[in-house]
Amino acid sequence: MPEGHSVRRIANRFNKDFKNSPIKITSPQGRFVDSTLISGQELIEANALGKQMFLHFESGTIRIHLGIFGKWSFSKLEKEPVGQVRARFQTEGLIADLRGPTICELIDQAGVQAVYDRLGPDPLWPDGDLKQLARFLERVSRSNSAIGQLLMDQSVIAGIGNVYRAELLFRAGLSPFTKGKSVPQEVLVGIWNDAVVLMALGVKTGLMLTRDGYLSAKVPRFERYQVYKREGLECRLCFGPVSIGLMQARKLYWCARCQK
Ligand SMILES: [Zn+2]
């Protein structure tokens, strides 16, 4: 599933290529029936919060959540849609096709606000300042759940997925099993600030780069991570084995020696 940085990249792309232009919106698959209500209007702005994207038009907002199987493809050439295209966004010289999203729906301003209220603070939110951080601290500090679980909870922090979860906790030297309310405040502040920097780098490069000294797009995949998908291999720091387990049905990677 795409993590927040990749959703933000798509929103940026919409702002660059589609904003202030009338957009023809169709649903070749026929499942996004409300497309006809918006088609032809100008895109006012694209925004992303966590793993969800919002395309704001004059008479409504299209909310998109890719889920596990959703995908975007962009094309400069006009061609017939291939496969199951839920929504096609077309402006002069550019087509964006959306396939397999969990959600693609038209909502009103109140609907947007309801989703915003439900989601936690996003390290990539443009005014991602102390208010966002305060919300994160408040939500973690009152919880009995494990921090590894809380980082995946979109109402606690929006946009983090399995890769950033594993890597942020390793970088903080924190066990994923520590209860939220037992994590010292300064450690939480460190995790938040780390997420702000690393996810911004993810927006810039399109890659989840998390190893200091290896923060370049040229780093091969197997060199990229500290613990993610490195189960059984030597920890890069202590040379002990990287562990794997399941936490709420998602794979969890950590180093039991480095993360206390
Ligand atoms: Zn280690």
PDB file of C-alpha atoms and ligand atoms in Angstrom:
ATOM      1  CA  MET A   1       0.000   0.000   0.000  1.00  0.00           C
ATOM      2  CA  PRO A   2       1.396   3.432  -0.892  1.00  0.00           C
ATOM      3  CA  GLU A   3       2.515   5.461   2.083  1.00  0.00           C
ATOM      4  CA  GLY A   4       1.750   9.158   2.532  1.00  0.00           C
ATOM      5  CA  HIS A   5       4.692  10.476   0.551  1.00  0.00           C
ATOM      6  CA  SER A   6       3.516   8.837  -2.684  1.00  0.00           C
ATOM      7  CA  VAL A   7      -0.042  10.137  -2.291  1.00  0.00           C
ATOM      8  CA  ARG A   8       1.389  13.621  -1.728  1.00  0.00           C
ATOM      9  CA  ARG A   9       3.444  13.247  -4.907  1.00  0.00           C
ATOM     10  CA  ILE A  10       0.305  12.484  -6.925  1.00  0.00           C
ATOM     11  CA  ALA A  11      -1.465  15.516  -5.391  1.00  0.00           C
ATOM     12  CA  ASN A  12       1.545  17.669  -6.325  1.00  0.00           C
ATOM     13  CA  ARG A  13       1.385  16.327  -9.838  1.00  0.00           C
ATOM     14  CA  PHE A  14      -2.316  17.203 -10.117  1.00  0.00           C
ATOM     15  CA  ASN A  15      -1.552  20.719  -8.891  1.00  0.00           C
ATOM     16  CA  LYS A  16       1.220  21.076 -11.435  1.00  0.00           C
ATOM     17  CA  ASP A  17      -0.535  19.616 -14.461  1.00  0.00           C
ATOM     18  CA  PHE A  18      -4.292  19.885 -13.881  1.00  0.00           C
ATOM     19  CA  LYS A  19      -4.892  22.854 -11.589  1.00  0.00           C
ATOM     20  CA  ASN A  20      -6.988  25.749 -12.942  1.00  0.00           C
ATOM     21  CA  SER A  21      -7.859  23.779 -16.057  1.00  0.00           C
ATOM     22  CA  PRO A  22     -11.216  22.326 -16.962  1.00  0.00           C
ATOM     23  CA  ILE A  23     -11.042  18.587 -16.557  1.00  0.00           C
ATOM     24  CA  LYS A  24     -13.059  16.022 -18.357  1.00  0.00           C
ATOM     25  CA  ILE A  25     -13.882  13.234 -15.941  1.00  0.00           C
ATOM     26  CA  THR A  26     -15.271   9.927 -17.082  1.00  0.00           C
ATOM     27  CA  SER A  27     -15.664   6.471 -15.629  1.00  0.00           C
ATOM     28  CA  PRO A  28     -14.898   3.964 -18.379  1.00  0.00           C
ATOM     29  CA  GLN A  29     -15.716   1.167 -15.938  1.00  0.00           C
ATOM     30  CA  GLY A  30     -19.004   2.879 -15.077  1.00  0.00           C
ATOM     31  CA  ARG A  31     -18.581   2.590 -11.326  1.00  0.00           C
ATOM     32  CA  PHE A  32     -17.912   6.248 -10.538  1.00  0.00           C
ATOM     33  CA  VAL A  33     -21.303   7.518 -11.606  1.00  0.00           C
ATOM     34  CA  ASP A  34     -20.903  10.947  -9.969  1.00  0.00           C
ATOM     35  CA  SER A  35     -18.114  11.777 -12.431  1.00  0.00           C
ATOM     36  CA  THR A  36     -20.706  13.429 -14.666  1.00  0.00           C
ATOM     37  CA  LEU A  37     -21.591  15.933 -11.910  1.00  0.00           C
ATOM     38  CA  ILE A  38     -18.056  17.347 -11.857  1.00  0.00           C
ATOM     39  CA  SER A  39     -16.806  16.770 -15.378  1.00  0.00           C
ATOM     40  CA  GLY A  40     -15.825  19.963 -17.164  1.00  0.00           C
ATOM     41  CA  GLN A  41     -15.146  21.959 -14.006  1.00  0.00           C
ATOM     42  CA  GLU A  42     -11.756  23.429 -13.160  1.00  0.00           C
ATOM     43  CA  LEU A  43      -9.623  21.769 -10.540  1.00  0.00           C
ATOM     44  CA  ILE A  44      -9.237  24.312  -7.738  1.00  0.00           C
ATOM     45  CA  GLU A  45      -6.684  22.353  -5.785  1.00  0.00           C
ATOM     46  CA  ALA A  46      -5.435  18.853  -5.034  1.00  0.00           C
ATOM     47  CA  ASN A  47      -4.534  17.979  -1.494  1.00  0.00           C
ATOM     48  CA  ALA A  48      -3.411  14.911   0.398  1.00  0.00           C
ATOM     49  CA  LEU A  49      -3.916  13.977   3.999  1.00  0.00           C
ATOM     50  CA  GLY A  50      -2.301  10.746   5.072  1.00  0.00           C
ATOM     51  CA  LYS A  51      -3.029   8.144   2.409  1.00  0.00           C
ATOM     52  CA  GLN A  52      -6.039   9.947   0.970  1.00  0.00           C
ATOM     53  CA  MET A  53      -6.211  12.477  -1.820  1.00  0.00           C
ATOM     54  CA  PHE A  54      -8.778  15.219  -2.285  1.00  0.00           C
ATOM     55  CA  LEU A  55      -9.480  16.907  -5.608  1.00  0.00           C
ATOM     56  CA  HIS A  56     -11.399  20.088  -4.928  1.00  0.00           C
ATOM     57  CA  PHE A  57     -13.793  21.401  -7.564  1.00  0.00           C
ATOM     58  CA  GLU A  58     -16.335  24.175  -7.367  1.00  0.00           C
ATOM     59  CA  SER A  59     -19.306  21.941  -6.679  1.00  0.00           C
ATOM     60  CA  GLY A  60     -17.633  19.173  -4.719  1.00  0.00           C
ATOM     61  CA  THR A  61     -14.554  17.190  -3.812  1.00  0.00           C
ATOM     62  CA  ILE A  62     -13.446  13.853  -5.149  1.00  0.00           C
ATOM     63  CA  ARG A  63     -11.931  11.739  -2.385  1.00  0.00           C
ATOM     64  CA  ILE A  64      -9.588   8.954  -3.419  1.00  0.00           C
ATOM     65  CA  HIS A  65      -8.033   6.225  -1.318  1.00  0.00           C
ATOM     66  CA  LEU A  66      -5.929   3.779  -3.300  1.00  0.00           C
ATOM     67  CA  GLY A  67      -6.009   1.019  -0.696  1.00  0.00           C
ATOM     68  CA  ILE A  68      -3.846  -1.984  -1.500  1.00  0.00           C
ATOM     69  CA  PHE A  69      -4.564  -2.373  -5.204  1.00  0.00           C
ATOM     70  CA  GLY A  70      -5.229   1.159  -6.403  1.00  0.00           C
ATOM     71  CA  LYS A  71      -2.931   2.684  -9.011  1.00  0.00           C
ATOM     72  CA  TRP A  72      -2.496   5.822 -11.074  1.00  0.00           C
ATOM     73  CA  SER A  73      -1.106   5.994 -14.563  1.00  0.00           C
ATOM     74  CA  PHE A  74      -0.410   9.136 -16.550  1.00  0.00           C
ATOM     75  CA  SER A  75      -0.236   9.429 -20.281  1.00  0.00           C
ATOM     76  CA  LYS A  76       0.329  12.232 -22.748  1.00  0.00           C
ATOM     77  CA  LEU A  77      -1.271  10.373 -25.604  1.00  0.00           C
ATOM     78  CA  GLU A  78      -4.983  10.053 -25.962  1.00  0.00           C
ATOM     79  CA  LYS A  79      -5.772   6.380 -26.053  1.00  0.00           C
ATOM     80  CA  GLU A  80      -8.589   4.063 -25.173  1.00  0.00           C
ATOM     81  CA  PRO A  81      -8.632   3.082 -21.515  1.00  0.00           C
ATOM     82  CA  VAL A  82      -6.986  -0.253 -20.842  1.00  0.00           C
ATOM     83  CA  GLY A  83      -8.384  -2.547 -18.150  1.00  0.00           C
ATOM     84  CA  GLN A  84     -10.729  -1.476 -15.401  1.00  0.00           C
ATOM     85  CA  VAL A  85     -10.409   2.293 -15.222  1.00  0.00           C
ATOM     86  CA  ARG A  86     -12.565   3.672 -12.416  1.00  0.00           C
ATOM     87  CA  ALA A  87     -11.968   7.291 -13.313  1.00  0.00           C
ATOM     88  CA  ARG A  88     -10.223   9.091 -16.108  1.00  0.00           C
ATOM     89  CA  PHE A  89      -9.129  12.719 -15.644  1.00  0.00           C
ATOM     90  CA  GLN A  90      -8.335  14.442 -18.876  1.00  0.00           C
ATOM     91  CA  THR A  91      -7.032  17.879 -19.664  1.00  0.00           C
ATOM     92  CA  GLU A  92      -5.328  19.211 -22.735  1.00  0.00           C
ATOM     93  CA  GLY A  93      -2.474  16.856 -23.508  1.00  0.00           C
ATOM     94  CA  LEU A  94      -2.634  14.793 -20.355  1.00  0.00           C
ATOM     95  CA  ILE A  95      -4.636  11.851 -19.061  1.00  0.00           C
ATOM     96  CA  ALA A  96      -4.621  10.378 -15.561  1.00  0.00           C
ATOM     97  CA  ASP A  97      -6.235   6.960 -15.161  1.00  0.00           C
ATOM     98  CA  LEU A  98      -7.233   5.619 -11.772  1.00  0.00           C
ATOM     99  CA  ARG A  99      -7.588   1.871 -11.366  1.00  0.00           C
ATOM    100  CA  GLY A 100      -8.710  -0.262  -8.434  1.00  0.00           C
ATOM    101  CA  PRO A 101      -9.016   2.298  -5.634  1.00  0.00           C
ATOM    102  CA  THR A 102     -10.748   1.401  -2.390  1.00  0.00           C
ATOM    103  CA  ILE A 103     -12.526   4.744  -2.502  1.00  0.00           C
ATOM    104  CA  CYS A 104     -13.315   7.164  -5.302  1.00  0.00           C
ATOM    105  CA  GLU A 105     -16.314   9.251  -4.378  1.00  0.00           C
ATOM    106  CA  LEU A 106     -17.791  12.706  -4.616  1.00  0.00           C
ATOM    107  CA  ILE A 107     -18.294  14.416  -1.265  1.00  0.00           C
ATOM    108  CA  ASP A 108     -19.256  17.892  -0.086  1.00  0.00           C
ATOM    109  CA  GLN A 109     -17.394  20.264   2.216  1.00  0.00           C
ATOM    110  CA  ALA A 110     -18.906  18.708   5.344  1.00  0.00           C
ATOM    111  CA  GLY A 111     -17.814  15.301   4.089  1.00  0.00           C
ATOM    112  CA  VAL A 112     -14.258  16.545   3.607  1.00  0.00           C
ATOM    113  CA  GLN A 113     -14.225  17.994   7.092  1.00  0.00           C
ATOM    114  CA  ALA A 114     -15.494  14.714   8.558  1.00  0.00           C
ATOM    115  CA  VAL A 115     -12.610  12.799   6.952  1.00  0.00           C
ATOM    116  CA  TYR A 116     -10.082  15.422   8.058  1.00  0.00           C
ATOM    117  CA  ASP A 117     -11.379  15.195  11.626  1.00  0.00           C
ATOM    118  CA  ARG A 118     -11.145  11.422  11.609  1.00  0.00           C
ATOM    119  CA  LEU A 119      -7.553  11.331  10.452  1.00  0.00           C
ATOM    120  CA  GLY A 120      -4.625  12.063  12.710  1.00  0.00           C
ATOM    121  CA  PRO A 121      -1.903  14.646  12.092  1.00  0.00           C
ATOM    122  CA  ASP A 122       0.162  14.204   8.943  1.00  0.00           C
ATOM    123  CA  PRO A 123       3.919  14.896   9.044  1.00  0.00           C
ATOM    124  CA  LEU A 124       3.607  16.158   5.462  1.00  0.00           C
ATOM    125  CA  TRP A 125       0.784  18.610   6.103  1.00  0.00           C
ATOM    126  CA  PRO A 126       2.051  21.922   4.741  1.00  0.00           C
ATOM    127  CA  ASP A 127       1.439  23.767   7.978  1.00  0.00           C
ATOM    128  CA  GLY A 128       2.769  20.692   9.771  1.00  0.00           C
ATOM    129  CA  ASP A 129       3.846  22.616  12.791  1.00  0.00           C
ATOM    130  CA  LEU A 130       3.659  22.398  16.532  1.00  0.00           C
ATOM    131  CA  LYS A 131      -0.108  21.964  16.464  1.00  0.00           C
ATOM    132  CA  GLN A 132       0.257  18.761  14.448  1.00  0.00           C
ATOM    133  CA  LEU A 133       2.993  17.518  16.747  1.00  0.00           C
ATOM    134  CA  ALA A 134       0.894  18.306  19.821  1.00  0.00           C
ATOM    135  CA  ARG A 135      -1.956  16.214  18.430  1.00  0.00           C
ATOM    136  CA  PHE A 136       0.418  13.298  17.807  1.00  0.00           C
ATOM    137  CA  LEU A 137       1.842  13.491  21.324  1.00  0.00           C
ATOM    138  CA  GLU A 138      -1.591  13.681  22.851  1.00  0.00           C
ATOM    139  CA  ARG A 139      -2.923  10.687  20.934  1.00  0.00           C
ATOM    140  CA  VAL A 140       0.057   8.431  21.671  1.00  0.00           C
ATOM    141  CA  SER A 141       0.529   9.443  25.276  1.00  0.00           C
ATOM    142  CA  ARG A 142      -2.959   8.449  26.362  1.00  0.00           C
ATOM    143  CA  SER A 143      -2.828   5.018  24.717  1.00  0.00           C
ATOM    144  CA  ASN A 144      -2.174   1.582  26.147  1.00  0.00           C
ATOM    145  CA  SER A 145      -1.564   0.187  22.656  1.00  0.00           C
ATOM    146  CA  ALA A 146       1.908  -0.685  21.413  1.00  0.00           C
ATOM    147  CA  ILE A 147       3.728   2.114  19.616  1.00  0.00           C
ATOM    148  CA  GLY A 148       4.231  -0.194  16.616  1.00  0.00           C
ATOM    149  CA  GLN A 149       0.459  -0.425  16.345  1.00  0.00           C
ATOM    150  CA  LEU A 150      -0.137   3.285  16.968  1.00  0.00           C
ATOM    151  CA  LEU A 151       2.173   4.364  14.152  1.00  0.00           C
ATOM    152  CA  MET A 152      -0.003   2.373  11.747  1.00  0.00           C
ATOM    153  CA  ASP A 153      -3.216   3.847  13.129  1.00  0.00           C
ATOM    154  CA  GLN A 154      -4.290   6.576  10.710  1.00  0.00           C
ATOM    155  CA  SER A 155      -6.188   8.379  13.457  1.00  0.00           C
ATOM    156  CA  VAL A 156      -2.980   8.714  15.482  1.00  0.00           C
ATOM    157  CA  ILE A 157      -0.606   9.700  12.685  1.00  0.00           C
ATOM    158  CA  ALA A 158      -1.703   9.808   9.061  1.00  0.00           C
ATOM    159  CA  GLY A 159       0.389   8.585   6.165  1.00  0.00           C
ATOM    160  CA  ILE A 160       2.720   6.105   7.864  1.00  0.00           C
ATOM    161  CA  GLY A 161       2.756   2.547   6.524  1.00  0.00           C
ATOM    162  CA  ASN A 162       4.771  -0.572   7.187  1.00  0.00           C
ATOM    163  CA  VAL A 163       8.105   0.679   5.853  1.00  0.00           C
ATOM    164  CA  TYR A 164       8.232   3.987   7.689  1.00  0.00           C
ATOM    165  CA  ARG A 165       6.837   2.335  10.829  1.00  0.00           C
ATOM    166  CA  ALA A 166       9.672  -0.197  10.975  1.00  0.00           C
ATOM    167  CA  GLU A 167      12.388   2.272  10.041  1.00  0.00           C
ATOM    168  CA  LEU A 168      11.284   5.125  12.308  1.00  0.00           C
ATOM    169  CA  LEU A 169      11.191   2.824  15.326  1.00  0.00           C
ATOM    170  CA  PHE A 170      14.624   1.422  14.545  1.00  0.00           C
ATOM    171  CA  ARG A 171      16.058   4.900  14.146  1.00  0.00           C
ATOM    172  CA  ALA A 172      14.555   5.867  17.488  1.00  0.00           C
ATOM    173  CA  GLY A 173      15.976   2.742  19.149  1.00  0.00           C
ATOM    174  CA  LEU A 174      12.483   2.022  20.412  1.00  0.00           C
ATOM    175  CA  SER A 175      10.850  -1.386  20.736  1.00  0.00           C
ATOM    176  CA  PRO A 176       7.625  -1.612  18.722  1.00  0.00           C
ATOM    177  CA  PHE A 177       6.030  -3.302  21.730  1.00  0.00           C
ATOM    178  CA  THR A 178       6.390  -0.320  24.078  1.00  0.00           C
ATOM    179  CA  LYS A 179       3.018   1.030  25.173  1.00  0.00           C
ATOM    180  CA  GLY A 180       2.234   4.473  23.790  1.00  0.00           C
ATOM    181  CA  LYS A 181       1.889   6.015  27.213  1.00  0.00           C
ATOM    182  CA  SER A 182       5.275   4.599  28.291  1.00  0.00           C
ATOM    183  CA  VAL A 183       7.234   6.230  25.475  1.00  0.00           C
ATOM    184  CA  PRO A 184       9.115   9.299  26.770  1.00  0.00           C
ATOM    185  CA  GLN A 185       7.913  12.571  25.239  1.00  0.00           C
ATOM    186  CA  GLU A 186      11.345  13.434  23.841  1.00  0.00           C
ATOM    187  CA  VAL A 187      11.429  10.103  21.993  1.00  0.00           C
ATOM    188  CA  LEU A 188       8.000  10.808  20.460  1.00  0.00           C
ATOM    189  CA  VAL A 189       9.095  14.290  19.425  1.00  0.00           C
ATOM    190  CA  GLY A 190      12.167  12.698  17.830  1.00  0.00           C
ATOM    191  CA  ILE A 191      10.037  10.179  15.902  1.00  0.00           C
ATOM    192  CA  TRP A 192       7.716  12.932  14.648  1.00  0.00           C
ATOM    193  CA  ASN A 193      10.578  15.185  13.541  1.00  0.00           C
ATOM    194  CA  ASP A 194      12.288  12.234  11.882  1.00  0.00           C
ATOM    195  CA  ALA A 195       9.053  11.425  10.004  1.00  0.00           C
ATOM    196  CA  VAL A 196       8.747  15.051   8.847  1.00  0.00           C
ATOM    197  CA  VAL A 197      12.263  14.966   7.354  1.00  0.00           C
ATOM    198  CA  LEU A 198      12.214  11.444   5.901  1.00  0.00           C
ATOM    199  CA  MET A 199       8.751  11.718   4.374  1.00  0.00           C
ATOM    200  CA  ALA A 200       9.614  15.071   2.785  1.00  0.00           C
ATOM    201  CA  LEU A 201      12.608  13.319   1.250  1.00  0.00           C
ATOM    202  CA  GLY A 202      10.204  10.604   0.093  1.00  0.00           C
ATOM    203  CA  VAL A 203       8.050  13.243  -1.634  1.00  0.00           C
ATOM    204  CA  LYS A 204      11.130  14.657  -3.331  1.00  0.00           C
ATOM    205  CA  THR A 205      12.611  11.364  -4.523  1.00  0.00           C
ATOM    206  CA  GLY A 206       9.608   9.037  -4.683  1.00  0.00           C
ATOM    207  CA  LEU A 207      11.553   6.573  -2.533  1.00  0.00           C
ATOM    208  CA  MET A 208      11.454   5.686   1.121  1.00  0.00           C
ATOM    209  CA  LEU A 209      15.028   6.442   2.091  1.00  0.00           C
ATOM    210  CA  THR A 210      15.741   5.937   5.771  1.00  0.00           C
ATOM    211  CA  ARG A 211      19.466   5.225   6.279  1.00  0.00           C
ATOM    212  CA  ASP A 212      21.737   8.107   7.123  1.00  0.00           C
ATOM    213  CA  GLY A 213      24.583   8.131   4.642  1.00  0.00           C
ATOM    214  CA  TYR A 214      22.361   6.337   2.116  1.00  0.00           C
ATOM    215  CA  LEU A 215      19.758   9.015   1.498  1.00  0.00           C
ATOM    216  CA  SER A 216      20.178   9.133  -2.242  1.00  0.00           C
ATOM    217  CA  ALA A 217      17.910   7.848  -4.980  1.00  0.00           C
ATOM    218  CA  LYS A 218      20.816   5.808  -6.344  1.00  0.00           C
ATOM    219  CA  VAL A 219      20.943   3.517  -3.329  1.00  0.00           C
ATOM    220  CA  PRO A 220      19.929   0.006  -4.427  1.00  0.00           C
ATOM    221  CA  ARG A 221      16.841  -1.391  -2.743  1.00  0.00           C
ATOM    222  CA  PHE A 222      18.660  -3.968  -0.588  1.00  0.00           C
ATOM    223  CA  GLU A 223      20.843  -1.212   0.882  1.00  0.00           C
ATOM    224  CA  ARG A 224      17.961   1.122   1.537  1.00  0.00           C
ATOM    225  CA  TYR A 225      16.495  -0.048   4.813  1.00  0.00           C
ATOM    226  CA  GLN A 226      17.671  -0.700   8.351  1.00  0.00           C
ATOM    227  CA  VAL A 227      15.229  -3.479   9.229  1.00  0.00           C
ATOM    228  CA  TYR A 228      12.319  -3.517   6.757  1.00  0.00           C
ATOM    229  CA  LYS A 229      12.269  -6.873   4.925  1.00  0.00           C
ATOM    230  CA  ARG A 230      15.669  -7.736   6.431  1.00  0.00           C
ATOM    231  CA  GLU A 231      14.447 -10.513   8.740  1.00  0.00           C
ATOM    232  CA  GLY A 232      17.186 -13.013   9.587  1.00  0.00           C
ATOM    233  CA  LEU A 233      19.898 -10.742   8.215  1.00  0.00           C
ATOM    234  CA  GLU A 234      22.456  -9.020  10.398  1.00  0.00           C
ATOM    235  CA  CYS A 235      21.410  -5.768  11.973  1.00  0.00           C
ATOM    236  CA  ARG A 236      23.527  -3.052  10.414  1.00  0.00           C
ATOM    237  CA  LEU A 237      24.284  -1.619  13.847  1.00  0.00           C
ATOM    238  CA  CYS A 238      24.771  -4.523  16.292  1.00  0.00           C
ATOM    239  CA  PHE A 239      25.109  -7.487  13.880  1.00  0.00           C
ATOM    240  CA  GLY A 240      22.398  -9.389  15.732  1.00  0.00           C
ATOM    241  CA  PRO A 241      19.562 -10.922  13.693  1.00  0.00           C
ATOM    242  CA  VAL A 242      16.718  -8.712  12.505  1.00  0.00           C
ATOM    243  CA  SER A 243      13.422 -10.097  13.805  1.00  0.00           C
ATOM    244  CA  ILE A 244      10.082 -10.521  12.089  1.00  0.00           C
ATOM    245  CA  GLY A 245       6.671 -10.909  13.668  1.00  0.00           C
ATOM    246  CA  LEU A 246       3.046 -10.093  13.115  1.00  0.00           C
ATOM    247  CA  MET A 247       1.364  -7.119  14.696  1.00  0.00           C
ATOM    248  CA  GLN A 248      -2.331  -6.829  13.904  1.00  0.00           C
ATOM    249  CA  ALA A 249      -1.853  -9.065  10.856  1.00  0.00           C
ATOM    250  CA  ARG A 250       0.869  -6.863   9.363  1.00  0.00           C
ATOM    251  CA  LYS A 251       4.530  -7.868   9.206  1.00  0.00           C
ATOM    252  CA  LEU A 252       6.711  -6.168  11.735  1.00  0.00           C
ATOM    253  CA  TYR A 253      10.490  -5.900  11.473  1.00  0.00           C
ATOM    254  CA  TRP A 254      12.794  -4.847  14.298  1.00  0.00           C
ATOM    255  CA  CYS A 255      16.105  -5.509  16.048  1.00  0.00           C
ATOM    256  CA  ALA A 256      15.517  -6.821  19.544  1.00  0.00           C
ATOM    257  CA  ARG A 257      19.009  -5.739  20.651  1.00  0.00           C
ATOM    258  CA  CYS A 258      18.939  -2.177  19.335  1.00  0.00           C
ATOM    259  CA  GLN A 259      15.317  -1.410  20.076  1.00  0.00           C
ATOM    260  CA  LYS A 260      14.438  -1.301  23.775  1.00  0.00           C
TER     261      LYS A 260
HETATM  262 ZN    ZN B   1      20.671  -4.167  16.148  1.00  0.00          ZN
END
